[in-house]
């Protein structure tokens, strides 16, 4: 997952990741491969109202 995040130019420190509807801890991102057919969501929380 980390490779995908970096390829997209995203800041990993501001994201949470979900793969196939399961949250993936940030410390595991470098070990989780992205496979064809996976559903990946990268969420960023923004302050404001």
PDB file of N, CA and C in Angstrom:
ATOM      1  N   UNK A   1       0.831  -1.187   0.000  1.00  0.00           N
ATOM      2  CA  UNK A   1       0.000   0.000   0.000  1.00  0.00           C
ATOM      3  C   UNK A   1       0.878   1.254   0.000  1.00  0.00           C
ATOM      4  N   UNK A   2       1.985   1.195   0.715  1.00  0.00           N
ATOM      5  CA  UNK A   2       2.844   2.377   0.812  1.00  0.00           C
ATOM      6  C   UNK A   2       3.324   2.817  -0.567  1.00  0.00           C
ATOM      7  N   UNK A   3       3.671   1.877  -1.435  1.00  0.00           N
ATOM      8  CA  UNK A   3       4.111   2.246  -2.784  1.00  0.00           C
ATOM      9  C   UNK A   3       3.015   3.003  -3.525  1.00  0.00           C
ATOM     10  N   UNK A   4       1.788   2.549  -3.420  1.00  0.00           N
ATOM     11  CA  UNK A   4       0.661   3.211  -4.071  1.00  0.00           C
ATOM     12  C   UNK A   4       0.490   4.634  -3.542  1.00  0.00           C
ATOM     13  N   UNK A   5       0.564   4.790  -2.238  1.00  0.00           N
ATOM     14  CA  UNK A   5       0.407   6.111  -1.617  1.00  0.00           C
ATOM     15  C   UNK A   5       1.486   7.066  -2.117  1.00  0.00           C
ATOM     16  N   UNK A   6       2.718   6.599  -2.150  1.00  0.00           N
ATOM     17  CA  UNK A   6       3.818   7.453  -2.595  1.00  0.00           C
ATOM     18  C   UNK A   6       3.729   7.751  -4.084  1.00  0.00           C
ATOM     19  N   UNK A   7       3.318   6.766  -4.895  1.00  0.00           N
ATOM     20  CA  UNK A   7       3.146   6.985  -6.335  1.00  0.00           C
ATOM     21  C   UNK A   7       2.102   8.065  -6.612  1.00  0.00           C
ATOM     22  N   UNK A   8       1.102   8.157  -5.753  1.00  0.00           N
ATOM     23  CA  UNK A   8       0.036   9.141  -5.925  1.00  0.00           C
ATOM     24  C   UNK A   8       0.419  10.514  -5.362  1.00  0.00           C
ATOM     25  N   UNK A   9       1.582  10.594  -4.729  1.00  0.00           N
ATOM     26  CA  UNK A   9       2.042  11.859  -4.175  1.00  0.00           C
ATOM     27  C   UNK A   9       1.298  12.277  -2.917  1.00  0.00           C
ATOM     28  N   UNK A  10       0.771  11.295  -2.196  1.00  0.00           N
ATOM     29  CA  UNK A  10       0.007  11.574  -0.981  1.00  0.00           C
ATOM     30  C   UNK A  10       0.913  11.566   0.245  1.00  0.00           C
ATOM     31  N   UNK A  11       0.490  12.282   1.270  1.00  0.00           N
ATOM     32  CA  UNK A  11       1.227  12.340   2.534  1.00  0.00           C
ATOM     33  C   UNK A  11       0.736  11.206   3.433  1.00  0.00           C
ATOM     34  N   UNK A  12       1.535  10.167   3.651  1.00  0.00           N
ATOM     35  CA  UNK A  12       1.099   9.020   4.449  1.00  0.00           C
ATOM     36  C   UNK A  12       0.691   9.379   5.874  1.00  0.00           C
ATOM     37  N   UNK A  13       1.265  10.436   6.421  1.00  0.00           N
ATOM     38  CA  UNK A  13       0.970  10.767   7.816  1.00  0.00           C
ATOM     39  C   UNK A  13      -0.450  11.284   8.017  1.00  0.00           C
ATOM     40  N   UNK A  14      -1.122  11.653   6.931  1.00  0.00           N
ATOM     41  CA  UNK A  14      -2.473  12.202   7.071  1.00  0.00           C
ATOM     42  C   UNK A  14      -3.554  11.239   6.585  1.00  0.00           C
ATOM     43  N   UNK A  15      -3.201   9.969   6.403  1.00  0.00           N
ATOM     44  CA  UNK A  15      -4.138   9.009   5.819  1.00  0.00           C
ATOM     45  C   UNK A  15      -4.427   7.829   6.736  1.00  0.00           C
ATOM     46  N   UNK A  16      -5.567   7.203   6.475  1.00  0.00           N
ATOM     47  CA  UNK A  16      -5.805   5.843   6.942  1.00  0.00           C
ATOM     48  C   UNK A  16      -6.127   5.031   5.696  1.00  0.00           C
ATOM     49  N   UNK A  17      -5.845   3.736   5.744  1.00  0.00           N
ATOM     50  CA  UNK A  17      -6.038   2.886   4.576  1.00  0.00           C
ATOM     51  C   UNK A  17      -6.935   1.705   4.912  1.00  0.00           C
ATOM     52  N   UNK A  18      -7.749   1.364   3.937  1.00  0.00           N
ATOM     53  CA  UNK A  18      -8.642   0.217   4.050  1.00  0.00           C
ATOM     54  C   UNK A  18      -8.438  -0.627   2.793  1.00  0.00           C
ATOM     55  N   UNK A  19      -8.226  -1.915   2.974  1.00  0.00           N
ATOM     56  CA  UNK A  19      -8.090  -2.836   1.850  1.00  0.00           C
ATOM     57  C   UNK A  19      -9.152  -3.906   1.994  1.00  0.00           C
ATOM     58  N   UNK A  20      -9.963  -4.033   0.969  1.00  0.00           N
ATOM     59  CA  UNK A  20     -11.061  -5.000   0.978  1.00  0.00           C
ATOM     60  C   UNK A  20     -11.919  -4.861   2.234  1.00  0.00           C
ATOM     61  N   UNK A  21     -12.219  -3.599   2.562  1.00  0.00           N
ATOM     62  CA  UNK A  21     -13.132  -3.238   3.655  1.00  0.00           C
ATOM     63  C   UNK A  21     -12.581  -3.534   5.053  1.00  0.00           C
ATOM     64  N   UNK A  22     -11.254  -3.688   5.155  1.00  0.00           N
ATOM     65  CA  UNK A  22     -10.615  -3.890   6.456  1.00  0.00           C
ATOM     66  C   UNK A  22      -9.545  -2.825   6.645  1.00  0.00           C
ATOM     67  N   UNK A  23      -9.565  -2.182   7.818  1.00  0.00           N
ATOM     68  CA  UNK A  23      -8.538  -1.185   8.112  1.00  0.00           C
ATOM     69  C   UNK A  23      -7.173  -1.854   8.215  1.00  0.00           C
ATOM     70  N   UNK A  24      -6.170  -1.180   7.672  1.00  0.00           N
ATOM     71  CA  UNK A  24      -4.801  -1.690   7.723  1.00  0.00           C
ATOM     72  C   UNK A  24      -3.981  -0.715   8.561  1.00  0.00           C
ATOM     73  N   UNK A  25      -3.362  -1.189   9.641  1.00  0.00           N
ATOM     74  CA  UNK A  25      -2.537  -0.301  10.467  1.00  0.00           C
ATOM     75  C   UNK A  25      -1.392   0.298   9.649  1.00  0.00           C
ATOM     76  N   UNK A  26      -1.099   1.555   9.890  1.00  0.00           N
ATOM     77  CA  UNK A  26      -0.077   2.253   9.120  1.00  0.00           C
ATOM     78  C   UNK A  26       1.279   1.546   9.178  1.00  0.00           C
ATOM     79  N   UNK A  27       1.600   0.942  10.301  1.00  0.00           N
ATOM     80  CA  UNK A  27       2.896   0.254  10.401  1.00  0.00           C
ATOM     81  C   UNK A  27       2.970  -0.986   9.504  1.00  0.00           C
ATOM     82  N   UNK A  28       1.847  -1.436   8.965  1.00  0.00           N
ATOM     83  CA  UNK A  28       1.819  -2.605   8.078  1.00  0.00           C
ATOM     84  C   UNK A  28       1.786  -2.236   6.598  1.00  0.00           C
ATOM     85  N   UNK A  29       1.654  -0.965   6.272  1.00  0.00           N
ATOM     86  CA  UNK A  29       1.475  -0.565   4.883  1.00  0.00           C
ATOM     87  C   UNK A  29       2.587  -1.049   3.968  1.00  0.00           C
ATOM     88  N   UNK A  30       3.824  -1.034   4.444  1.00  0.00           N
ATOM     89  CA  UNK A  30       4.931  -1.450   3.572  1.00  0.00           C
ATOM     90  C   UNK A  30       4.899  -2.947   3.282  1.00  0.00           C
ATOM     91  N   UNK A  31       4.163  -3.706   4.092  1.00  0.00           N
ATOM     92  CA  UNK A  31       4.121  -5.158   3.939  1.00  0.00           C
ATOM     93  C   UNK A  31       2.870  -5.668   3.230  1.00  0.00           C
ATOM     94  N   UNK A  32       1.923  -4.770   2.924  1.00  0.00           N
ATOM     95  CA  UNK A  32       0.656  -5.198   2.323  1.00  0.00           C
ATOM     96  C   UNK A  32       0.696  -4.899   0.825  1.00  0.00           C
ATOM     97  N   UNK A  33       0.710  -5.952  -0.012  1.00  0.00           N
ATOM     98  CA  UNK A  33       0.733  -5.723  -1.457  1.00  0.00           C
ATOM     99  C   UNK A  33      -0.653  -5.333  -1.973  1.00  0.00           C
ATOM    100  N   UNK A  34      -0.663  -4.642  -3.094  1.00  0.00           N
ATOM    101  CA  UNK A  34      -1.911  -4.330  -3.787  1.00  0.00           C
ATOM    102  C   UNK A  34      -2.050  -5.346  -4.911  1.00  0.00           C
ATOM    103  N   UNK A  35      -3.177  -6.050  -4.897  1.00  0.00           N
ATOM    104  CA  UNK A  35      -3.414  -7.090  -5.904  1.00  0.00           C
ATOM    105  C   UNK A  35      -4.570  -6.686  -6.811  1.00  0.00           C
ATOM    106  N   UNK A  36      -4.549  -7.208  -8.009  1.00  0.00           N
ATOM    107  CA  UNK A  36      -5.645  -6.952  -8.940  1.00  0.00           C
ATOM    108  C   UNK A  36      -6.959  -7.389  -8.300  1.00  0.00           C
ATOM    109  N   UNK A  37      -7.960  -6.537  -8.378  1.00  0.00           N
ATOM    110  CA  UNK A  37      -9.258  -6.845  -7.799  1.00  0.00           C
ATOM    111  C   UNK A  37      -9.452  -6.338  -6.384  1.00  0.00           C
ATOM    112  N   UNK A  38      -8.376  -5.881  -5.724  1.00  0.00           N
ATOM    113  CA  UNK A  38      -8.502  -5.330  -4.372  1.00  0.00           C
ATOM    114  C   UNK A  38      -9.319  -4.040  -4.407  1.00  0.00           C
ATOM    115  N   UNK A  39     -10.073  -3.824  -3.356  1.00  0.00           N
ATOM    116  CA  UNK A  39     -10.765  -2.555  -3.147  1.00  0.00           C
ATOM    117  C   UNK A  39      -9.956  -1.776  -2.124  1.00  0.00           C
ATOM    118  N   UNK A  40      -9.462  -0.617  -2.538  1.00  0.00           N
ATOM    119  CA  UNK A  40      -8.598   0.179  -1.672  1.00  0.00           C
ATOM    120  C   UNK A  40      -9.227   1.545  -1.455  1.00  0.00           C
ATOM    121  N   UNK A  41      -9.308   1.946  -0.201  1.00  0.00           N
ATOM    122  CA  UNK A  41      -9.765   3.287   0.144  1.00  0.00           C
ATOM    123  C   UNK A  41      -8.690   3.955   0.973  1.00  0.00           C
ATOM    124  N   UNK A  42      -8.336   5.158   0.579  1.00  0.00           N
ATOM    125  CA  UNK A  42      -7.399   5.988   1.332  1.00  0.00           C
ATOM    126  C   UNK A  42      -8.182   7.196   1.807  1.00  0.00           C
ATOM    127  N   UNK A  43      -8.255   7.365   3.108  1.00  0.00           N
ATOM    128  CA  UNK A  43      -9.067   8.428   3.688  1.00  0.00           C
ATOM    129  C   UNK A  43      -8.182   9.445   4.389  1.00  0.00           C
ATOM    130  N   UNK A  44      -8.508  10.704   4.182  1.00  0.00           N
ATOM    131  CA  UNK A  44      -7.789  11.800   4.815  1.00  0.00           C
ATOM    132  C   UNK A  44      -8.787  12.627   5.603  1.00  0.00           C
ATOM    133  N   UNK A  45      -8.461  12.909   6.839  1.00  0.00           N
ATOM    134  CA  UNK A  45      -9.340  13.697   7.682  1.00  0.00           C
ATOM    135  C   UNK A  45      -8.894  15.154   7.655  1.00  0.00           C
ATOM    136  N   UNK A  46      -9.864  16.028   7.479  1.00  0.00           N
ATOM    137  CA  UNK A  46      -9.592  17.449   7.350  1.00  0.00           C
ATOM    138  C   UNK A  46     -10.365  18.197   8.426  1.00  0.00           C
ATOM    139  N   UNK A  47      -9.686  19.091   9.110  1.00  0.00           N
ATOM    140  CA  UNK A  47     -10.351  19.889  10.129  1.00  0.00           C
ATOM    141  C   UNK A  47     -11.242  20.960   9.513  1.00  0.00           C
ATOM    142  N   UNK A  48     -12.149  21.426  10.272  1.00  0.00           N
ATOM    143  CA  UNK A  48     -13.052  22.472   9.783  1.00  0.00           C
ATOM    144  C   UNK A  48     -14.477  22.141  10.149  1.00  0.00           C
ATOM    145  N   UNK A  49     -15.381  22.876   9.576  1.00  0.00           N
ATOM    146  CA  UNK A  49     -16.756  22.577   9.928  1.00  0.00           C
ATOM    147  C   UNK A  49     -17.757  23.162   8.999  1.00  0.00           C
TER     148      UNK A  49
END
